[in-house]
């Protein structure tokens, strides 16, 4: 089994801690380990470092090698630019086919998710591996525990074997009432963004279902043949359609299955999510430094300073040397709008 970790994201929802030079996956949000270090470590019981690959941009190469020092440098797959998950996965599959047999399984996962129940995670990987070897496209559906509107959903159909269901439909992020119906129905799952298949199976699906991307990949392989794997492929990668693999492949495929899982997963998509996942005191405040709290509840404070809270509830405060974020928890998703304004105003020193 091969693991392919997608690590090219910029993490704009985690400004001001996340910047262009230190995206979310390289932050230490919950411990002394970065998100990408946690992701790699989670794989080690099943997959050794020689079979773990990381896809990212050239700008992140030093960060990856610094975070994962035992990763062979040839296990970096470099995208000229970010083009969403469909081009990223196609490029990775073509790269890996030069090093492995086509029937080798590929486990695709993001670099910046949290999984608490790692034993259950490992069990689901074993189930997925067997299904992938039978020419299925496998995804992992997170059993919802509330009507979330921030995730896409997978509608599960007939159980084809223990713990494995055919996929009936993929659903876009719903409104609250629709999400509530999904939760009550009991056969809808959050789309985790994790997948498994064999190299040959996924390349065949690109050929049949995403021929434009497949042709660009063929052109890239011609460049590799002529100039080697370190050659500049920008001219063939940049024009690719910017599509997620869900739309390019999974929504069109027939032999697609989902494994429903419940291992306390989070994509950690905002400062609010970090707050919810962080250890809290008796007042529900998450603060790592010495602090005094007077009539204050439910706050998340990221700083290296002493904190004093007075009559303050449900705030997120993130303190960095050159920028300070203060927001209500329910407005935390708007941090990406701040980043967009900084870009528009040309304040690049703060990005």
mmCIF file of C-alpha atoms in Angstrom:
data_model
loop_
_atom_site.group_PDB
_atom_site.id
_atom_site.type_symbol
_atom_site.label_atom_id
_atom_site.label_comp_id
_atom_site.label_asym_id
_atom_site.label_seq_id
_atom_site.Cartn_x
_atom_site.Cartn_y
_atom_site.Cartn_z
ATOM 1 C CA UNK A 1 0.000 0.000 0.000
ATOM 2 C CA UNK A 2 1.110 3.536 -0.848
ATOM 3 C CA UNK A 3 -0.066 6.682 0.932
ATOM 4 C CA UNK A 4 -0.363 9.948 -0.964
ATOM 5 C CA UNK A 5 -0.738 12.957 1.326
ATOM 6 C CA UNK A 6 -2.121 16.099 -0.293
ATOM 7 C CA UNK A 7 -0.325 19.023 1.366
ATOM 8 C CA UNK A 8 -0.596 21.950 -1.016
ATOM 9 C CA UNK A 9 -3.272 23.993 0.755
ATOM 10 C CA UNK A 10 -2.751 27.554 1.942
ATOM 11 C CA UNK A 11 -4.997 27.507 5.022
ATOM 12 C CA UNK A 12 -6.440 31.017 4.701
ATOM 13 C CA UNK A 13 -9.007 30.288 7.447
ATOM 14 C CA UNK A 14 -6.158 30.182 9.997
ATOM 15 C CA UNK A 15 -4.780 33.669 9.514
ATOM 16 C CA UNK A 16 -2.904 35.288 11.234
ATOM 17 C CA UNK A 17 -1.060 32.156 12.414
ATOM 18 C CA UNK A 18 -1.184 30.530 8.977
ATOM 19 C CA UNK A 19 0.684 32.505 6.305
ATOM 20 C CA UNK A 20 1.911 31.838 2.778
ATOM 21 C CA UNK A 21 5.216 30.583 4.186
ATOM 22 C CA UNK A 22 3.582 28.480 6.951
ATOM 23 C CA UNK A 23 0.225 27.030 5.835
ATOM 24 C CA UNK A 24 -2.155 25.258 8.208
ATOM 25 C CA UNK A 25 -0.623 21.780 7.822
ATOM 26 C CA UNK A 26 2.640 23.033 9.363
ATOM 27 C CA UNK A 27 1.040 24.555 12.463
ATOM 28 C CA UNK A 28 1.179 23.099 15.977
ATOM 29 C CA UNK A 29 -2.455 23.638 16.878
ATOM 30 C CA UNK A 30 -3.002 20.880 19.436
ATOM 31 C CA UNK A 31 0.399 19.625 20.586
ATOM 32 C CA UNK A 32 4.096 19.903 19.867
ATOM 33 C CA UNK A 33 3.521 18.084 16.563
ATOM 34 C CA UNK A 34 2.389 19.838 13.397
ATOM 35 C CA UNK A 35 -0.724 18.647 11.562
ATOM 36 C CA UNK A 36 1.306 16.978 8.819
ATOM 37 C CA UNK A 37 3.529 15.248 11.384
ATOM 38 C CA UNK A 38 0.417 13.827 13.056
ATOM 39 C CA UNK A 39 -0.880 12.625 9.681
ATOM 40 C CA UNK A 40 2.349 10.830 8.770
ATOM 41 C CA UNK A 41 2.718 9.319 12.243
ATOM 42 C CA UNK A 42 -0.839 7.957 12.013
ATOM 43 C CA UNK A 43 0.176 5.965 8.935
ATOM 44 C CA UNK A 44 3.346 4.379 10.326
ATOM 45 C CA UNK A 45 1.731 1.256 11.817
ATOM 46 C CA UNK A 46 0.589 0.335 8.289
ATOM 47 C CA UNK A 47 2.914 2.105 5.848
ATOM 48 C CA UNK A 48 6.640 2.807 6.132
ATOM 49 C CA UNK A 49 8.195 6.158 5.118
ATOM 50 C CA UNK A 50 9.526 4.657 1.869
ATOM 51 C CA UNK A 51 5.906 4.213 0.690
ATOM 52 C CA UNK A 52 4.569 7.584 1.858
ATOM 53 C CA UNK A 53 4.430 10.342 -0.766
ATOM 54 C CA UNK A 54 3.549 13.989 -0.269
ATOM 55 C CA UNK A 55 2.121 16.188 -3.020
ATOM 56 C CA UNK A 56 2.712 19.909 -2.721
ATOM 57 C CA UNK A 57 4.272 22.914 -4.408
ATOM 58 C CA UNK A 58 7.971 23.675 -4.749
ATOM 59 C CA UNK A 59 7.633 26.504 -2.206
ATOM 60 C CA UNK A 60 6.654 23.981 0.473
ATOM 61 C CA UNK A 61 9.510 21.533 -0.205
ATOM 62 C CA UNK A 62 11.727 22.885 2.650
ATOM 63 C CA UNK A 63 8.791 22.814 5.091
ATOM 64 C CA UNK A 64 7.961 19.203 4.223
ATOM 65 C CA UNK A 65 11.534 17.985 4.547
ATOM 66 C CA UNK A 66 11.939 19.875 7.823
ATOM 67 C CA UNK A 67 8.707 18.411 9.225
ATOM 68 C CA UNK A 68 9.258 14.862 7.923
ATOM 69 C CA UNK A 69 13.064 14.427 7.936
ATOM 70 C CA UNK A 70 12.967 10.676 7.200
ATOM 71 C CA UNK A 71 10.887 11.145 4.040
ATOM 72 C CA UNK A 72 12.965 10.315 0.945
ATOM 73 C CA UNK A 73 13.171 13.457 -1.189
ATOM 74 C CA UNK A 74 12.117 11.470 -4.266
ATOM 75 C CA UNK A 75 8.839 10.862 -2.420
ATOM 76 C CA UNK A 76 7.885 14.485 -2.995
ATOM 77 C CA UNK A 77 5.537 14.961 -5.934
ATOM 78 C CA UNK A 78 5.713 18.608 -6.952
ATOM 79 C CA UNK A 79 2.770 20.464 -8.482
ATOM 80 C CA UNK A 80 3.740 23.605 -10.441
ATOM 81 C CA UNK A 81 0.570 25.221 -9.026
ATOM 82 C CA UNK A 82 -2.448 24.078 -7.057
ATOM 83 C CA UNK A 83 -5.198 22.772 -9.334
ATOM 84 C CA UNK A 84 -7.541 21.075 -6.839
ATOM 85 C CA UNK A 85 -7.639 17.355 -6.133
ATOM 86 C CA UNK A 86 -8.476 15.859 -9.558
ATOM 87 C CA UNK A 87 -5.249 17.023 -11.300
ATOM 88 C CA UNK A 88 -3.259 16.421 -8.097
ATOM 89 C CA UNK A 89 -4.366 12.785 -7.851
ATOM 90 C CA UNK A 90 -3.931 12.130 -11.582
ATOM 91 C CA UNK A 91 -0.371 13.477 -11.443
ATOM 92 C CA UNK A 92 0.373 11.332 -8.394
ATOM 93 C CA UNK A 93 -0.983 8.164 -9.997
ATOM 94 C CA UNK A 94 1.114 8.695 -13.140
ATOM 95 C CA UNK A 95 4.206 9.369 -11.008
ATOM 96 C CA UNK A 96 3.656 6.247 -8.902
ATOM 97 C CA UNK A 97 3.042 3.994 -11.897
ATOM 98 C CA UNK A 98 6.706 4.548 -12.787
ATOM 99 C CA UNK A 99 7.761 3.114 -9.434
ATOM 100 C CA UNK A 100 5.139 0.461 -8.581
ATOM 101 C CA UNK A 101 3.010 -2.221 -10.204
ATOM 102 C CA UNK A 102 -0.368 -1.001 -11.450
ATOM 103 C CA UNK A 103 -2.259 -3.204 -8.977
ATOM 104 C CA UNK A 104 -0.696 -1.438 -5.971
ATOM 105 C CA UNK A 105 -3.239 0.358 -3.782
ATOM 106 C CA UNK A 106 -3.112 4.139 -3.315
ATOM 107 C CA UNK A 107 -4.499 5.691 -0.138
ATOM 108 C CA UNK A 108 -5.264 9.379 -0.721
ATOM 109 C CA UNK A 109 -5.619 11.677 2.284
ATOM 110 C CA UNK A 110 -5.266 15.343 3.261
ATOM 111 C CA UNK A 111 -2.363 16.511 5.423
ATOM 112 C CA UNK A 112 -4.359 18.494 7.956
ATOM 113 C CA UNK A 113 -7.160 16.381 9.427
ATOM 114 C CA UNK A 114 -7.559 15.103 12.984
ATOM 115 C CA UNK A 115 -8.478 11.482 13.786
ATOM 116 C CA UNK A 116 -8.771 10.534 17.453
ATOM 117 C CA UNK A 117 -9.580 6.804 17.307
ATOM 118 C CA UNK A 118 -6.526 5.643 15.393
ATOM 119 C CA UNK A 119 -7.190 1.924 15.923
ATOM 120 C CA UNK A 120 -10.565 2.267 14.163
ATOM 121 C CA UNK A 121 -8.868 4.287 11.443
ATOM 122 C CA UNK A 122 -6.409 1.448 10.824
ATOM 123 C CA UNK A 123 -9.233 -1.113 10.691
ATOM 124 C CA UNK A 124 -11.034 0.933 8.044
ATOM 125 C CA UNK A 125 -7.848 1.112 5.959
ATOM 126 C CA UNK A 126 -7.624 -2.688 5.930
ATOM 127 C CA UNK A 127 -11.255 -2.937 4.760
ATOM 128 C CA UNK A 128 -10.641 -0.300 2.087
ATOM 129 C CA UNK A 129 -7.502 -2.028 0.809
ATOM 130 C CA UNK A 130 -9.370 -5.267 0.129
ATOM 131 C CA UNK A 131 -12.201 -3.408 -1.641
ATOM 132 C CA UNK A 132 -9.724 -1.398 -3.743
ATOM 133 C CA UNK A 133 -8.042 -4.595 -4.927
ATOM 134 C CA UNK A 134 -11.434 -5.622 -6.345
ATOM 135 C CA UNK A 135 -11.372 -2.588 -8.709
ATOM 136 C CA UNK A 136 -13.568 -0.396 -6.517
ATOM 137 C CA UNK A 137 -13.152 3.312 -5.892
ATOM 138 C CA UNK A 138 -13.338 3.522 -2.107
ATOM 139 C CA UNK A 139 -14.118 6.530 0.048
ATOM 140 C CA UNK A 140 -14.585 6.987 3.773
ATOM 141 C CA UNK A 141 -17.853 8.441 5.051
ATOM 142 C CA UNK A 142 -17.855 10.036 8.500
ATOM 143 C CA UNK A 143 -20.943 9.154 10.534
ATOM 144 C CA UNK A 144 -22.512 12.554 11.344
ATOM 145 C CA UNK A 145 -23.384 13.479 14.917
ATOM 146 C CA UNK A 146 -25.034 16.824 14.127
ATOM 147 C CA UNK A 147 -26.631 18.436 11.029
ATOM 148 C CA UNK A 148 -23.457 19.970 9.574
ATOM 149 C CA UNK A 149 -23.801 22.380 6.663
ATOM 150 C CA UNK A 150 -20.060 22.722 6.041
ATOM 151 C CA UNK A 151 -19.487 19.271 4.540
ATOM 152 C CA UNK A 152 -20.578 17.476 1.416
ATOM 153 C CA UNK A 153 -22.483 14.242 2.052
ATOM 154 C CA UNK A 154 -22.329 10.707 0.656
ATOM 155 C CA UNK A 155 -25.584 8.774 0.350
ATOM 156 C CA UNK A 156 -24.939 5.104 1.074
ATOM 157 C CA UNK A 157 -26.982 2.378 -0.574
ATOM 158 C CA UNK A 158 -26.898 -1.414 -0.429
ATOM 159 C CA UNK A 159 -24.338 -3.074 1.840
ATOM 160 C CA UNK A 160 -22.167 -5.203 -0.445
ATOM 161 C CA UNK A 161 -20.066 -6.692 2.358
ATOM 162 C CA UNK A 162 -19.594 -6.055 6.041
ATOM 163 C CA UNK A 163 -18.884 -2.372 6.574
ATOM 164 C CA UNK A 164 -18.951 -1.556 2.843
ATOM 165 C CA UNK A 165 -21.824 0.092 0.949
ATOM 166 C CA UNK A 166 -22.444 1.068 -2.639
ATOM 167 C CA UNK A 167 -22.620 4.845 -3.097
ATOM 168 C CA UNK A 168 -25.991 6.080 -4.324
ATOM 169 C CA UNK A 169 -25.196 9.782 -4.597
ATOM 170 C CA UNK A 170 -22.847 12.582 -3.628
ATOM 171 C CA UNK A 171 -24.619 15.619 -2.152
ATOM 172 C CA UNK A 172 -23.279 19.169 -2.104
ATOM 173 C CA UNK A 173 -23.082 21.098 1.173
ATOM 174 C CA UNK A 174 -26.729 21.307 2.323
ATOM 175 C CA UNK A 175 -28.743 23.945 4.154
ATOM 176 C CA UNK A 176 -29.600 23.245 7.787
ATOM 177 C CA UNK A 177 -33.011 21.646 7.177
ATOM 178 C CA UNK A 178 -31.600 19.314 4.524
ATOM 179 C CA UNK A 179 -28.672 18.400 6.769
ATOM 180 C CA UNK A 180 -31.139 17.593 9.544
ATOM 181 C CA UNK A 181 -33.015 15.241 7.205
ATOM 182 C CA UNK A 182 -29.733 13.574 6.232
ATOM 183 C CA UNK A 183 -28.921 13.019 9.903
ATOM 184 C CA UNK A 184 -32.365 11.559 10.650
ATOM 185 C CA UNK A 185 -32.251 9.272 7.596
ATOM 186 C CA UNK A 186 -29.189 7.506 8.966
ATOM 187 C CA UNK A 187 -27.549 6.560 5.656
ATOM 188 C CA UNK A 188 -25.856 9.845 4.786
ATOM 189 C CA UNK A 189 -22.219 10.435 5.739
ATOM 190 C CA UNK A 190 -19.844 13.381 5.674
ATOM 191 C CA UNK A 191 -17.415 13.295 2.773
ATOM 192 C CA UNK A 192 -13.993 12.961 4.418
ATOM 193 C CA UNK A 193 -11.881 13.609 1.307
ATOM 194 C CA UNK A 194 -10.033 10.313 1.820
ATOM 195 C CA UNK A 195 -9.972 7.683 -0.948
ATOM 196 C CA UNK A 196 -8.419 4.373 -1.907
ATOM 197 C CA UNK A 197 -7.999 2.560 -5.240
ATOM 198 C CA UNK A 198 -5.290 0.883 -7.255
ATOM 199 C CA UNK A 199 -3.046 2.853 -9.583
ATOM 200 C CA UNK A 200 -4.468 1.154 -12.680
ATOM 201 C CA UNK A 201 -8.087 1.566 -11.562
ATOM 202 C CA UNK A 202 -7.878 5.313 -11.031
ATOM 203 C CA UNK A 203 -5.921 5.957 -14.247
ATOM 204 C CA UNK A 204 -8.506 3.953 -16.203
ATOM 205 C CA UNK A 205 -11.241 6.125 -14.699
ATOM 206 C CA UNK A 206 -9.419 9.300 -15.690
ATOM 207 C CA UNK A 207 -9.113 7.924 -19.222
ATOM 208 C CA UNK A 208 -12.850 7.158 -19.392
ATOM 209 C CA UNK A 209 -14.398 9.930 -17.280
ATOM 210 C CA UNK A 210 -11.947 12.845 -17.334
ATOM 211 C CA UNK A 211 -10.246 12.600 -20.735
ATOM 212 C CA UNK A 212 -9.060 16.223 -20.754
ATOM 213 C CA UNK A 213 -7.083 15.708 -17.546
ATOM 214 C CA UNK A 214 -5.880 12.318 -18.753
ATOM 215 C CA UNK A 215 -4.494 13.830 -21.971
ATOM 216 C CA UNK A 216 -2.557 16.455 -20.011
ATOM 217 C CA UNK A 217 -1.128 13.649 -17.857
ATOM 218 C CA UNK A 218 -0.087 11.765 -20.992
ATOM 219 C CA UNK A 219 1.697 14.896 -22.184
ATOM 220 C CA UNK A 220 3.431 15.206 -18.810
ATOM 221 C CA UNK A 221 4.573 11.592 -19.059
ATOM 222 C CA UNK A 222 6.101 12.401 -22.459
ATOM 223 C CA UNK A 223 8.058 15.231 -20.806
ATOM 224 C CA UNK A 224 9.206 12.888 -18.040
ATOM 225 C CA UNK A 225 10.293 10.323 -20.627
ATOM 226 C CA UNK A 226 12.402 12.903 -22.426
ATOM 227 C CA UNK A 227 13.740 15.019 -19.549
ATOM 228 C CA UNK A 228 13.239 13.071 -16.302
ATOM 229 C CA UNK A 229 10.942 13.407 -13.299
ATOM 230 C CA UNK A 230 12.436 16.759 -12.238
ATOM 231 C CA UNK A 231 11.520 18.390 -15.561
ATOM 232 C CA UNK A 232 9.333 21.496 -15.715
ATOM 233 C CA UNK A 233 5.750 20.358 -16.430
ATOM 234 C CA UNK A 234 4.105 23.762 -15.944
ATOM 235 C CA UNK A 235 3.005 24.124 -19.562
ATOM 236 C CA UNK A 236 0.876 20.980 -19.288
ATOM 237 C CA UNK A 237 -0.205 21.237 -15.646
ATOM 238 C CA UNK A 238 -1.334 24.860 -15.378
ATOM 239 C CA UNK A 239 -4.001 24.549 -18.144
ATOM 240 C CA UNK A 240 -5.702 21.633 -16.383
ATOM 241 C CA UNK A 241 -9.296 22.174 -15.242
ATOM 242 C CA UNK A 242 -9.423 23.105 -11.570
ATOM 243 C CA UNK A 243 -11.715 20.312 -10.369
ATOM 244 C CA UNK A 244 -12.119 18.190 -7.233
ATOM 245 C CA UNK A 245 -11.865 14.447 -7.776
ATOM 246 C CA UNK A 246 -15.424 14.076 -6.488
ATOM 247 C CA UNK A 247 -16.785 15.924 -9.531
ATOM 248 C CA UNK A 248 -14.241 14.757 -12.094
ATOM 249 C CA UNK A 249 -14.399 11.056 -11.184
ATOM 250 C CA UNK A 250 -16.436 9.920 -8.186
ATOM 251 C CA UNK A 251 -19.819 11.380 -9.184
ATOM 252 C CA UNK A 252 -19.568 9.692 -12.602
ATOM 253 C CA UNK A 253 -18.082 6.328 -11.610
ATOM 254 C CA UNK A 254 -20.100 3.132 -11.189
ATOM 255 C CA UNK A 255 -17.930 0.908 -9.002
ATOM 256 C CA UNK A 256 -17.774 3.284 -6.040
ATOM 257 C CA UNK A 257 -18.190 2.269 -2.408
ATOM 258 C CA UNK A 258 -18.162 3.957 0.981
ATOM 259 C CA UNK A 259 -16.954 2.720 4.355
ATOM 260 C CA UNK A 260 -18.982 4.397 7.137
ATOM 261 C CA UNK A 261 -16.605 5.285 9.971
ATOM 262 C CA UNK A 262 -16.817 6.903 13.369
ATOM 263 C CA UNK A 263 -13.386 7.762 14.713
ATOM 264 C CA UNK A 264 -13.845 11.334 15.901
ATOM 265 C CA UNK A 265 -12.655 12.911 12.681
ATOM 266 C CA UNK A 266 -12.391 16.601 11.922
ATOM 267 C CA UNK A 267 -11.074 18.480 8.919
ATOM 268 C CA UNK A 268 -10.270 21.339 11.336
ATOM 269 C CA UNK A 269 -11.718 23.846 8.916
ATOM 270 C CA UNK A 270 -11.727 26.989 11.058
ATOM 271 C CA UNK A 271 -10.556 28.550 14.304
ATOM 272 C CA UNK A 272 -13.940 27.571 15.734
ATOM 273 C CA UNK A 273 -13.153 23.920 14.994
ATOM 274 C CA UNK A 274 -9.775 24.309 16.714
ATOM 275 C CA UNK A 275 -11.563 25.775 19.708
ATOM 276 C CA UNK A 276 -13.991 22.854 19.873
ATOM 277 C CA UNK A 277 -11.165 20.305 19.673
ATOM 278 C CA UNK A 278 -8.899 21.999 22.228
ATOM 279 C CA UNK A 279 -8.625 21.120 25.909
ATOM 280 C CA UNK A 280 -10.708 23.455 28.056
ATOM 281 C CA UNK A 281 -10.898 24.573 31.676
ATOM 282 C CA UNK A 282 -13.973 24.427 33.938
ATOM 283 C CA UNK A 283 -15.389 27.532 32.223
ATOM 284 C CA UNK A 284 -14.976 26.149 28.717
ATOM 285 C CA UNK A 285 -12.040 28.432 27.959
ATOM 286 C CA UNK A 286 -9.145 27.060 25.887
ATOM 287 C CA UNK A 287 -5.983 28.900 26.911
ATOM 288 C CA UNK A 288 -2.530 27.319 27.138
ATOM 289 C CA UNK A 289 -0.766 30.168 28.946
ATOM 290 C CA UNK A 290 -1.280 31.378 32.552
ATOM 291 C CA UNK A 291 -4.645 33.110 32.759
ATOM 292 C CA UNK A 292 -7.247 34.740 34.976
ATOM 293 C CA UNK A 293 -10.904 34.406 34.054
ATOM 294 C CA UNK A 294 -13.650 36.520 35.653
ATOM 295 C CA UNK A 295 -17.179 35.665 34.546
ATOM 296 C CA UNK A 296 -15.892 34.570 31.122
ATOM 297 C CA UNK A 297 -16.828 31.376 29.278
ATOM 298 C CA UNK A 298 -16.236 29.578 25.994
ATOM 299 C CA UNK A 299 -13.260 31.596 24.771
ATOM 300 C CA UNK A 300 -10.311 30.393 22.692
ATOM 301 C CA UNK A 301 -7.104 32.395 23.156
ATOM 302 C CA UNK A 302 -3.886 31.652 21.244
ATOM 303 C CA UNK A 303 -0.989 33.658 22.646
ATOM 304 C CA UNK A 304 2.287 33.344 24.552
ATOM 305 C CA UNK A 305 1.217 36.033 27.047
ATOM 306 C CA UNK A 306 -0.593 36.012 30.365
ATOM 307 C CA UNK A 307 -4.335 36.318 29.630
ATOM 308 C CA UNK A 308 -6.945 38.127 31.737
ATOM 309 C CA UNK A 309 -10.596 37.757 30.713
ATOM 310 C CA UNK A 310 -13.385 39.879 32.190
ATOM 311 C CA UNK A 311 -17.071 39.397 31.284
ATOM 312 C CA UNK A 312 -16.114 37.945 27.911
ATOM 313 C CA UNK A 313 -17.840 34.992 26.210
ATOM 314 C CA UNK A 314 -17.339 32.957 23.039
ATOM 315 C CA UNK A 315 -14.486 34.921 21.528
ATOM 316 C CA UNK A 316 -11.557 33.699 19.469
ATOM 317 C CA UNK A 317 -8.335 35.674 19.897
ATOM 318 C CA UNK A 318 -5.170 34.770 17.977
ATOM 319 C CA UNK A 319 -2.101 36.801 18.853
ATOM 320 C CA UNK A 320 0.998 36.784 16.619
ATOM 321 C CA UNK A 321 3.995 39.174 16.585
ATOM 322 C CA UNK A 322 2.633 41.326 13.758
ATOM 323 C CA UNK A 323 -1.135 40.713 13.711
ATOM 324 C CA UNK A 324 -4.008 40.183 16.142
ATOM 325 C CA UNK A 325 -7.306 38.452 15.306
ATOM 326 C CA UNK A 326 -10.398 39.002 17.464
ATOM 327 C CA UNK A 327 -13.681 37.449 16.361
ATOM 328 C CA UNK A 328 -16.885 35.948 17.698
ATOM 329 C CA UNK A 329 -16.854 32.176 17.340
ATOM 330 C CA UNK A 330 -19.815 32.193 14.987
ATOM 331 C CA UNK A 331 -17.937 34.565 12.655
ATOM 332 C CA UNK A 332 -14.700 32.562 12.487
ATOM 333 C CA UNK A 333 -15.343 31.452 8.887
ATOM 334 C CA UNK A 334 -14.958 35.094 7.803
ATOM 335 C CA UNK A 335 -11.214 35.030 8.486
ATOM 336 C CA UNK A 336 -10.702 34.068 4.835
ATOM 337 C CA UNK A 337 -12.460 37.334 3.922
ATOM 338 C CA UNK A 338 -9.836 39.233 5.916
ATOM 339 C CA UNK A 339 -7.118 37.493 3.898
ATOM 340 C CA UNK A 340 -8.887 38.458 0.673
ATOM 341 C CA UNK A 341 -9.000 42.100 1.816
ATOM 342 C CA UNK A 342 -5.310 42.056 2.714
ATOM 343 C CA UNK A 343 -4.545 40.773 -0.786
ATOM 344 C CA UNK A 344 -6.753 43.438 -2.358
ATOM 345 C CA UNK A 345 -5.095 46.192 -0.324
ATOM 346 C CA UNK A 346 -1.627 44.951 -1.218
ATOM 347 C CA UNK A 347 -0.606 44.325 2.407
ATOM 348 C CA UNK A 348 1.593 41.387 1.447
ATOM 349 C CA UNK A 349 3.723 41.564 4.598
ATOM 350 C CA UNK A 350 0.732 40.250 6.548
ATOM 351 C CA UNK A 351 -0.026 37.321 4.228
#
